[in-house]
Short mmCIF file of C-alpha atoms and ligand atoms in Angstrom, two decimals:
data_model
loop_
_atom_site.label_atom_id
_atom_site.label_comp_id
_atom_site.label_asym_id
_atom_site.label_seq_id
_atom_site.Cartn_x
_atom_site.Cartn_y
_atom_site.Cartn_z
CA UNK N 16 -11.31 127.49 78.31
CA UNK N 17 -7.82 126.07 78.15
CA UNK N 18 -6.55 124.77 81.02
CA UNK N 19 -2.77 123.64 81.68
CA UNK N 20 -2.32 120.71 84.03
CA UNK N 21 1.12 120.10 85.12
CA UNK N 22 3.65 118.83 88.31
CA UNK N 23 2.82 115.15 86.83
CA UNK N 24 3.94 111.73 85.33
CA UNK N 25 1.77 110.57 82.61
CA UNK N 26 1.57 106.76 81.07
CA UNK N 27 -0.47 107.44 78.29
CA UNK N 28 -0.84 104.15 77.38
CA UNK N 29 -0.32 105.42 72.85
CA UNK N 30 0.18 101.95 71.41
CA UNK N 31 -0.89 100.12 73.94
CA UNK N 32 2.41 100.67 76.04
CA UNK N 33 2.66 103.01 79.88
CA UNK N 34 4.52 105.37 77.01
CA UNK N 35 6.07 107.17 80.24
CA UNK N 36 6.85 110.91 80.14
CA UNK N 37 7.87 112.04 83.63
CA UNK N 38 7.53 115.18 84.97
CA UNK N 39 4.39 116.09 82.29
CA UNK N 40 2.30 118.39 81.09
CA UNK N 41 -0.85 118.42 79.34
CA UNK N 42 -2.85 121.16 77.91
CA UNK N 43 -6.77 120.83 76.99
CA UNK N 44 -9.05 123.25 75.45
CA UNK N 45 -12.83 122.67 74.55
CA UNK N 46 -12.75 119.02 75.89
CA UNK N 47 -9.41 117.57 74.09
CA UNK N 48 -5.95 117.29 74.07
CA UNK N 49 -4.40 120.28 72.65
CA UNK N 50 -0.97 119.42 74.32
CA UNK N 51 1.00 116.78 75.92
CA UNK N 52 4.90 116.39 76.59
CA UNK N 53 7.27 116.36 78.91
CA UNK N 54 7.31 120.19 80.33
CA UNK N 55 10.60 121.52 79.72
CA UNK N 56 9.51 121.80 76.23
CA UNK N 57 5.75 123.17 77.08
CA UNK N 58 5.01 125.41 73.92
CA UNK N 59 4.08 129.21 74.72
CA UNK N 60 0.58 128.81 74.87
CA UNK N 61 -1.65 131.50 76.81
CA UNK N 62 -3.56 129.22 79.41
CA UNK N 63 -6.73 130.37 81.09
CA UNK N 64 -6.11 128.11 84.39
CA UNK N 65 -3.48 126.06 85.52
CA UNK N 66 -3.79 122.88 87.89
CA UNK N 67 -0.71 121.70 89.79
CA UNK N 68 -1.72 117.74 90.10
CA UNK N 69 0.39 117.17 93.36
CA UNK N 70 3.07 114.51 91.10
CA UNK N 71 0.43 112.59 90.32
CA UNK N 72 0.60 109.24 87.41
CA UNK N 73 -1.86 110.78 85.04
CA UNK N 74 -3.33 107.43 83.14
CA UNK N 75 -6.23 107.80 80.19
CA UNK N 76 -9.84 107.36 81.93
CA UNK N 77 -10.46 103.96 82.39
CA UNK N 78 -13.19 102.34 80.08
CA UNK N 79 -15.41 99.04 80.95
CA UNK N 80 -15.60 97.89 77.79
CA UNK N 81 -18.40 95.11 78.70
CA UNK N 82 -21.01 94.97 81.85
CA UNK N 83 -24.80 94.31 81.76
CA UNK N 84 -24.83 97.15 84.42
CA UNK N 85 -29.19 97.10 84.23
CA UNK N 86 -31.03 94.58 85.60
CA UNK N 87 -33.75 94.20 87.70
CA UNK N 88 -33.02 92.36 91.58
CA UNK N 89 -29.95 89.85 91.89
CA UNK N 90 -28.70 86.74 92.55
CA UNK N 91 -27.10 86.48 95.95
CA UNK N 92 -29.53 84.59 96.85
CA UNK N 93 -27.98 81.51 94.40
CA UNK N 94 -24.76 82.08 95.29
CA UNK N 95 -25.52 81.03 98.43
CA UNK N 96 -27.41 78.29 97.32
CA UNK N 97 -24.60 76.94 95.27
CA UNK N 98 -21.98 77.51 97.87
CA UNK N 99 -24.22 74.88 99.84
CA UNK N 100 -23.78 72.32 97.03
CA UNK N 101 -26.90 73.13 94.71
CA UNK N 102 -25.81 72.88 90.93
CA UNK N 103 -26.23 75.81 88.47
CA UNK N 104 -28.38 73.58 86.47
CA UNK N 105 -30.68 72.86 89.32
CA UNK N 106 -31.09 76.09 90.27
CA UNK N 107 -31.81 76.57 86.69
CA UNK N 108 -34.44 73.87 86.79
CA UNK N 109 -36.22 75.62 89.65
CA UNK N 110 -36.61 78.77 87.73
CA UNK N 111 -32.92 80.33 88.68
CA UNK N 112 -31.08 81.52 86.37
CA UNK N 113 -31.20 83.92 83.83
CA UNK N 114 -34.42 83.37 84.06
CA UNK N 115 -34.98 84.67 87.41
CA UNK N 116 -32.94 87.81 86.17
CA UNK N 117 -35.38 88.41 82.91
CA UNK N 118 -38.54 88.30 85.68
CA UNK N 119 -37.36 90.91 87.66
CA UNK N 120 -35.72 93.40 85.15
CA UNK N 121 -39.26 92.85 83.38
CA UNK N 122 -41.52 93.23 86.47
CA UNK N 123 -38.94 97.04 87.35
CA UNK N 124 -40.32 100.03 86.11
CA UNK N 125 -37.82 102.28 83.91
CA UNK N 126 -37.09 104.49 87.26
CA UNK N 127 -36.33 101.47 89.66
CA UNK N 128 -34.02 99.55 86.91
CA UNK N 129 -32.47 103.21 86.62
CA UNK N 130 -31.68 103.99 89.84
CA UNK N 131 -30.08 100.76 90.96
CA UNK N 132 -27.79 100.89 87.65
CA UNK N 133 -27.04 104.40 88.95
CA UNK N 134 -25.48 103.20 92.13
CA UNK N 135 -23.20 100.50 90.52
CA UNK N 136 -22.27 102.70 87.87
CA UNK N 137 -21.27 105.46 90.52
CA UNK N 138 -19.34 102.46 92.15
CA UNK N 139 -17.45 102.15 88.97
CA UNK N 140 -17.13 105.78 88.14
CA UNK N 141 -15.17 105.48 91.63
CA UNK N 142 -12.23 103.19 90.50
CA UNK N 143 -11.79 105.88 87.60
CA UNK N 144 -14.24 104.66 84.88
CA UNK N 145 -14.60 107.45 82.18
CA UNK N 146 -16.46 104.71 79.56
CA UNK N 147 -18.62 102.74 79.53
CA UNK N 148 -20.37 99.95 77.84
CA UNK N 149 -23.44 98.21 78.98
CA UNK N 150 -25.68 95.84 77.29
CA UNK N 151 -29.38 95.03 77.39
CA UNK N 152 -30.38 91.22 77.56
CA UNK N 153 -32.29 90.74 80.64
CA UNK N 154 -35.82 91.98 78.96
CA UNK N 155 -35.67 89.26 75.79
CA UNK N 156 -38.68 90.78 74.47
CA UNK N 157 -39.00 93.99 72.20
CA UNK N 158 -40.77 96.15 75.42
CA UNK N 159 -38.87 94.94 78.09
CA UNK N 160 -35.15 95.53 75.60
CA UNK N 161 -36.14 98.88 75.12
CA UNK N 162 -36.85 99.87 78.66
CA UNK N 163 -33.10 98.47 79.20
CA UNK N 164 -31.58 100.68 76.31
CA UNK N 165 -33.57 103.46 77.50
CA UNK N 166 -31.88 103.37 80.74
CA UNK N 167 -28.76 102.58 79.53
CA UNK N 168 -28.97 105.91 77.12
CA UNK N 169 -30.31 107.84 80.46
CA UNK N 170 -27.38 106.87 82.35
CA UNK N 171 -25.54 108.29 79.63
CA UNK N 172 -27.11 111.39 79.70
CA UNK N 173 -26.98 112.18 83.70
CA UNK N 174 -24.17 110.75 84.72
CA UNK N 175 -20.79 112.34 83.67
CA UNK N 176 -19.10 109.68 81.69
CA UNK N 177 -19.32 107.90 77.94
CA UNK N 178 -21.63 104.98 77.51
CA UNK N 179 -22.66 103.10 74.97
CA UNK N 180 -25.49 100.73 74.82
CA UNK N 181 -25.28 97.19 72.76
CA UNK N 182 -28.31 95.19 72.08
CA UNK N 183 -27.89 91.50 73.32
CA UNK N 184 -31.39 90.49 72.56
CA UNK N 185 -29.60 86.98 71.79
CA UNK N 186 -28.71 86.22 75.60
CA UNK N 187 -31.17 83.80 76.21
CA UNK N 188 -34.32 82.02 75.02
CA UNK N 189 -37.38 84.04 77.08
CA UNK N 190 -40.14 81.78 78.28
CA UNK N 191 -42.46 82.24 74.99
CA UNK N 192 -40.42 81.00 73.19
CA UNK N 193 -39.24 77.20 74.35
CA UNK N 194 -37.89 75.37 72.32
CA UNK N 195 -38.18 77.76 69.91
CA UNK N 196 -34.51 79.17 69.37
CA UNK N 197 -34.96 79.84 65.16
CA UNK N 198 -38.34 81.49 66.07
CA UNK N 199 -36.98 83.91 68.21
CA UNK N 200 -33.72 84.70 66.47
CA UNK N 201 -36.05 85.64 63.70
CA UNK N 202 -38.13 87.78 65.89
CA UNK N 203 -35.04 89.64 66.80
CA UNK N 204 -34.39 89.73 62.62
CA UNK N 205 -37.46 90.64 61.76
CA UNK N 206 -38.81 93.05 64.49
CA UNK N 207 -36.62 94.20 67.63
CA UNK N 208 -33.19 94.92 66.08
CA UNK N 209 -34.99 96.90 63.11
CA UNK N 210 -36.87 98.43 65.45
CA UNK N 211 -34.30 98.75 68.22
CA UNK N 212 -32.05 100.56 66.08
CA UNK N 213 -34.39 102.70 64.05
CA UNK N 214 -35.12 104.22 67.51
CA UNK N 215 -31.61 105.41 67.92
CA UNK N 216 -31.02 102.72 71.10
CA UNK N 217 -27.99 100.72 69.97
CA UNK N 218 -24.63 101.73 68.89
CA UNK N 219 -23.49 97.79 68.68
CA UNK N 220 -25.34 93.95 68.58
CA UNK N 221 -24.03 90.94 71.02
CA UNK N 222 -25.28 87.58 71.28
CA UNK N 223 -24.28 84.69 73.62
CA UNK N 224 -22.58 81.66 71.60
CA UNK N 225 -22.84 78.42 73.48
CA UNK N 226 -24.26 75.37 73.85
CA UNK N 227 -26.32 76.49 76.20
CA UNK N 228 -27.57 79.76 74.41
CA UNK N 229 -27.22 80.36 70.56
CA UNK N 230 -25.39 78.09 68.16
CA UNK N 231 -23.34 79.81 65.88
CA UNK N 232 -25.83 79.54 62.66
CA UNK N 233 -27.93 81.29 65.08
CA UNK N 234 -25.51 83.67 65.61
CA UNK N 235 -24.72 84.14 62.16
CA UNK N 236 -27.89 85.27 61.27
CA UNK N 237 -27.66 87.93 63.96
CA UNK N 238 -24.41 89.52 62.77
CA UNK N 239 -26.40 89.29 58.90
CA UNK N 240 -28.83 91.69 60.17
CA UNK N 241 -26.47 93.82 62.31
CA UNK N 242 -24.43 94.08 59.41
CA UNK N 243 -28.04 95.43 57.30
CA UNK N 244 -28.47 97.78 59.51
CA UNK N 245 -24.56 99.21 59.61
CA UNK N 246 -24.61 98.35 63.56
CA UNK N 247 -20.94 96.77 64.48
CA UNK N 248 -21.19 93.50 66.01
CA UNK N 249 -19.35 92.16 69.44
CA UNK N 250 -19.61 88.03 70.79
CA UNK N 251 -19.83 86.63 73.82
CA UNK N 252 -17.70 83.09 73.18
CA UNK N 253 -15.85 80.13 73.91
CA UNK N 254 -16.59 80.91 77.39
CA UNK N 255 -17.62 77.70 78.72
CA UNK N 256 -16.92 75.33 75.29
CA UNK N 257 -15.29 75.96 72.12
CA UNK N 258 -17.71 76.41 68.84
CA UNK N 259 -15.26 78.68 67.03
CA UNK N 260 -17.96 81.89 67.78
CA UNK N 261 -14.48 83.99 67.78
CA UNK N 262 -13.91 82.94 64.74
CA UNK N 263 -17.46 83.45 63.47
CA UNK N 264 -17.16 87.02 64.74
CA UNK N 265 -13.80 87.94 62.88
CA UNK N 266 -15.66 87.00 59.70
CA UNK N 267 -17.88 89.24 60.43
CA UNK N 268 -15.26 91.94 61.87
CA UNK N 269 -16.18 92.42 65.01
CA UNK N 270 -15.49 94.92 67.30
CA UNK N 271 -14.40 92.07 69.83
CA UNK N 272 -15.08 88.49 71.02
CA UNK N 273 -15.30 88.32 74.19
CA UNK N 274 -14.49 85.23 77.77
CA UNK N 275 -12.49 83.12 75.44
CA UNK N 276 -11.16 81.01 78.10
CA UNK N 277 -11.62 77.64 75.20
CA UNK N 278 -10.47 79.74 72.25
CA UNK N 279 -8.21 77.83 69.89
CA UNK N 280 -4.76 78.86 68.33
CA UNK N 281 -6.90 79.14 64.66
CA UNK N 282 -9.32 81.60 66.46
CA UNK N 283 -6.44 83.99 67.94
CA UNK N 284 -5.33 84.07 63.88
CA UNK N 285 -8.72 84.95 62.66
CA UNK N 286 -9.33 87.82 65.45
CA UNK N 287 -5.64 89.46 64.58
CA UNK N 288 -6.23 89.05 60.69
CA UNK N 289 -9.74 90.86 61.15
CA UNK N 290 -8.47 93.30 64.17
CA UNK N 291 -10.91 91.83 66.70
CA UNK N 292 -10.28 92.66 70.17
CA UNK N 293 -9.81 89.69 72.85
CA UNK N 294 -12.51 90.99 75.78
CA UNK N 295 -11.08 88.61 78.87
CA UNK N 296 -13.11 88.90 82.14
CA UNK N 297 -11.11 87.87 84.80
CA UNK N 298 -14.07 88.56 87.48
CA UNK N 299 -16.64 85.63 85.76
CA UNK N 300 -14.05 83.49 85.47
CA UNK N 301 -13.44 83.89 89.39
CA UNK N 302 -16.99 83.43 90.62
CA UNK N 303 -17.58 81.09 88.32
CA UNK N 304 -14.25 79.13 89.98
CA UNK N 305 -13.24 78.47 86.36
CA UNK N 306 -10.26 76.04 85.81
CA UNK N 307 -9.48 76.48 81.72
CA UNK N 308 -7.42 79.68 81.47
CA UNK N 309 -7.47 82.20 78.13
CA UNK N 310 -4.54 81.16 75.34
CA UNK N 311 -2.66 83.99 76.83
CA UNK N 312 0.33 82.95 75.18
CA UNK N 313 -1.92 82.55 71.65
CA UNK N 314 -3.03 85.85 72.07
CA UNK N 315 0.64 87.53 72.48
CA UNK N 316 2.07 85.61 69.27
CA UNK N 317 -0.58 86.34 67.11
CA UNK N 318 -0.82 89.96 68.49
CA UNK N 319 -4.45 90.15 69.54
CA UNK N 320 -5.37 93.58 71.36
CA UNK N 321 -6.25 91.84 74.96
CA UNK N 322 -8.74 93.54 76.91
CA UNK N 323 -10.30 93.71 80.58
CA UNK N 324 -13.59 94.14 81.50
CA UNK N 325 -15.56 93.78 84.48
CA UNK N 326 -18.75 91.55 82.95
CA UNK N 327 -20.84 93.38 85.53
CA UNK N 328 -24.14 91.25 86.05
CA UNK N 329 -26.16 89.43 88.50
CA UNK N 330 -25.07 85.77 87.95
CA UNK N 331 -21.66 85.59 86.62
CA UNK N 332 -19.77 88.77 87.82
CA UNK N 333 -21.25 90.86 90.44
CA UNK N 334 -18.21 92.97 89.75
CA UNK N 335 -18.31 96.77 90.82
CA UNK N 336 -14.42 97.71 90.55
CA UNK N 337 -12.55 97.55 87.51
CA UNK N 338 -8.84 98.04 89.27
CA UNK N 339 -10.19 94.87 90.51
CA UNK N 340 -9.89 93.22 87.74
CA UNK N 341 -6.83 94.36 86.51
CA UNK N 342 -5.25 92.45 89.52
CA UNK N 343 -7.47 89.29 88.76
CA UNK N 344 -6.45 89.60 84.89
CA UNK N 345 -2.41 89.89 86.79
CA UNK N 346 -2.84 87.08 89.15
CA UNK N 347 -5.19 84.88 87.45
CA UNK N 348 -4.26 85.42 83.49
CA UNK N 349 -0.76 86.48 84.21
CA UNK N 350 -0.92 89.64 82.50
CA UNK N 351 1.64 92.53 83.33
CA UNK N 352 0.52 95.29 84.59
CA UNK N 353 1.49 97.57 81.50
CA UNK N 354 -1.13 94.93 79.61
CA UNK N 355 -3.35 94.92 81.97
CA UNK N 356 -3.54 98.70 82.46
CA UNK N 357 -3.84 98.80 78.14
CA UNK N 358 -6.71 96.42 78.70
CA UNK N 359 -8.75 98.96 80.25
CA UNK N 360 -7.77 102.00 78.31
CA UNK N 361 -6.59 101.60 74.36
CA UNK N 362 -7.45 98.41 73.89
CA UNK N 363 -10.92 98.60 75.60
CA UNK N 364 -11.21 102.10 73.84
CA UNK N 365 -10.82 99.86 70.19
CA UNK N 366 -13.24 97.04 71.40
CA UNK N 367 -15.89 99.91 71.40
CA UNK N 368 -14.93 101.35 67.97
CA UNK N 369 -13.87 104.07 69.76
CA UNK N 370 -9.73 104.15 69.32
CA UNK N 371 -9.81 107.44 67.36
CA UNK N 372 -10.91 109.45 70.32
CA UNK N 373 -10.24 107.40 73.43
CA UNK N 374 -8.45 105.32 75.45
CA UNK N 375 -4.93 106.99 75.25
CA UNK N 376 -4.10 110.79 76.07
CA UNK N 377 -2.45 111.91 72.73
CA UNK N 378 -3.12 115.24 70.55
CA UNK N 379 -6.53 115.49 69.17
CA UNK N 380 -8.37 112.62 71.59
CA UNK N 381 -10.43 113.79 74.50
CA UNK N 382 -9.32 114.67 77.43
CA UNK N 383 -10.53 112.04 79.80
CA UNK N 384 -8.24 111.40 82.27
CA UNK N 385 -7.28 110.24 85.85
CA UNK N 386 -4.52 111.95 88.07
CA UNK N 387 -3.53 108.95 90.40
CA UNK N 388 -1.62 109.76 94.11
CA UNK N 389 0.52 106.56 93.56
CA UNK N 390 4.03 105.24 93.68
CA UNK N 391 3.86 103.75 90.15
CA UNK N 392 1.66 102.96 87.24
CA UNK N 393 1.58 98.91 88.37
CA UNK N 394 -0.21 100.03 91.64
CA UNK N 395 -3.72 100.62 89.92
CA UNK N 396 -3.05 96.57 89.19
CA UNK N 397 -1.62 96.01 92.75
CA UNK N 398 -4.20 96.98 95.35
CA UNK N 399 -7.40 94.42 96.00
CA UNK N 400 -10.07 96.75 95.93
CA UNK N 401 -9.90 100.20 98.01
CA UNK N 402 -10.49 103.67 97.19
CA UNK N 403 -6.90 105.14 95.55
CA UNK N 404 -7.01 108.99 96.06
CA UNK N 405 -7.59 110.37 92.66
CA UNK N 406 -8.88 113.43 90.48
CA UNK N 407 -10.95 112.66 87.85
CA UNK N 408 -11.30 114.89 84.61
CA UNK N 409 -13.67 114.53 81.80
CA UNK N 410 -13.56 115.99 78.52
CA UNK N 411 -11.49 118.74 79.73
CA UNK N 412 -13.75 119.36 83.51
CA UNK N 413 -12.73 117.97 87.14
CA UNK N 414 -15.88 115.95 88.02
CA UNK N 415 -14.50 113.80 90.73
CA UNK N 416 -11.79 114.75 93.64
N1 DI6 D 514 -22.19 85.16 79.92
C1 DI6 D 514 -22.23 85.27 81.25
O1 DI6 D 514 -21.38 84.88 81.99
C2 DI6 D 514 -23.44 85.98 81.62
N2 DI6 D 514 -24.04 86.22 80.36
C3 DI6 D 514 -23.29 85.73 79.42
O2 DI6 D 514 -23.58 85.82 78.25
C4 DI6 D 514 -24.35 85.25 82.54
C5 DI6 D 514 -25.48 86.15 82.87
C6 DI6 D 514 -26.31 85.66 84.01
O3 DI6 D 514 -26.12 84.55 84.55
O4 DI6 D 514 -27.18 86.45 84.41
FE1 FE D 515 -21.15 89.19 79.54
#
């Protein structure tokens, strides 16, 4: 079937620019881009359908490029706790925590952890979210992991958008293992990543890097093993101290490193030498009422891709809109809009390994893409929240209006 779309602006966002053509077309046949230009000079192809889009901004599909969208219960419970003065550590103390995540998501059956993921993937899905990326990390044992990457691949396979699953057995010590940190970063050598990926669960391996998770030899041998078993590597880092894990991961090539808020100057080098992408989550930096911003201006002059996620999880981000975030990663980070918007489309798209066939509507990539009723591109970056009217097309099909 090949379908012309047409009466529309599109940014398509090639480069990592809005890369305007005004008054658009775009053609798509068997899920891809056969087409796009401005439509004066629309080639004579025979179209099955045509869809008049109203002069709607077309953008890419958006793509959350780093959530832990499945987990068992949540946390509001300890926000409200903290906002009445009790310390993250003493909640910790009392069993809080991460912790109190990993009981849960262990004590939920594969159908309960899937069906609340369901609803605050839908919720994403709603703000225009084509991708997806979602990580294990609340199961920290090799059962309660794979029930989490099960999910995450069954997600994939009913809802109608892209995910991909990373294993981020490294998020936290469990319980068994106290005081044990080498211990259980060779259990994750040794047993669940081997296993993990030999049952076809992960397309990419994450681990925490902090003082108060994983030191980076830790880390290190993580990304040895990832790299064994030809699995790409991404890093949470320098989110709440600076251990150079950025730079650990460029050495390694990673996809992306990812908060960054106490990144140095030497870190933004290593990530552009190696092509890392910069993962900045505006939304944990909020709830967490973080003071030390990203080295936005490191980031720029080095020419780091820079993207946006939403960090969706129970304790850091309860996040369910990406747009969102694109107007925390404006007013917070002071990102344009045109970076912002690239943040959650080509750039996100490359922090996935997946800039060959997403993130930006050009020739050849798939055509996942959202026809916005707005003034202007910056409006998806202006509006707190909301519902913006919107048609949503996936590999070639209208699964949202
Ligand atoms: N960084 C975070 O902010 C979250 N995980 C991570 O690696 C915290 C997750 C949680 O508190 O449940
Ligand atoms: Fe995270």
């Amino acid at each position: 079937m090949r379908t012309l779309w047409q009466h529309c602006h599109v940014a398509s966002m090639a480069q990592g620019a809005y890369s305007i053509i005004e008054d658009a077309a775009i053609i798509t046949s068997a899920g891809h881009i056969e087409w796009i230009g401005p439509r004066q000079s629309l080639p004579a192809l025979n179209a099955d359908r045509s869809v008049d889009l109203g002069g709607a901004w077309v953008t890419p599909g958006l793509v959350d490029c780093h959530t832990h969208a499945v987990f068992g219960g949540n946390r509001s419970g300890e926000f409200e706790q903290r906002l009445q003065g009790v310390s993250y550590a003493e909640i910790a103390a009392q069993g809080g925590g991460i912790a109190s995540t990993v009981r849960a998501t262990r004590a939920a059956s594969e159908d309960e952890l899937f069906s609340s993921a369901r609803q605050r993937v839908q919720a994403l899905m709603r703000d225009g979210v084509t991708t997806l990326e979602i990580k294990s990390g609340y199961g920290l044992d090799l059962a309660s992991e794979r029930k989490l990457l099960k999910v995450i691949r069954r997600l994939g396979e009913e809802l109608p958008l892209t995910v991909r699953s990373t294993c981020l057995a490294a998020h936290a010590l469990p319980p068994e293992y106290k005081d044990r940190a080498d211990d259980y970063i060779s259990h994750i050598c040794e047993v669940m990543l081997p296993a993990l990926a030999a049952e076809g669960l992960v397309d990419a391996v994450d681990a925490f890097c902090e003082y108060l998770a994983f030191s980076p030899d830790q880390v290190e041998r993580v990304f040895i093993k990832a790299r064994e078993l030809g699995l790409p590597i991404k890093l949470h880092a320098e989110q709440l101290s600076s251990l150079a894990g950025s730079s650990l991961a460029a050495r390694y090539q990673a996809l992306s490193a990812d908060h960054l808020e106490f990144m140095t100057e030497d870190d933004a080098i290593a990530m552009a030498a190696a092509g890392t992408v910069a993962v900045l989550l505006p939304g944990a930096f909020y709830f967490l009422r973080e003071t030390q911003l990203p080295p936005m201006d490191a980031l720029r002059k080095h020419g780091v891709k820079i993207a946006i996620a939403t960090d969706l999880n129970p304790g850091t981000s309860p996040a369910l809109s990406l747009r969102l975030m694109l107007n925390m990663a404006c007013t917070l980070f002071r990102m344009t809009p045109e970076e912002a918007l690239a943040g959650v489309t080509t750039h996100a798209a490359t922090a996935l390994g997946l800039g060959h066939s997403h993130g930006s509507l050009e020739v050849g990539k798939v055509a996942d893409f959202v026809a916005w009723q707005i003034e202007r591109p910056a409006d998806l970056c202006y509006w707190l929240g909301g519902d913006l009217p919107k048609r949503v097309v996936r590999l070639g099909r209208e699964i949202f209006n």
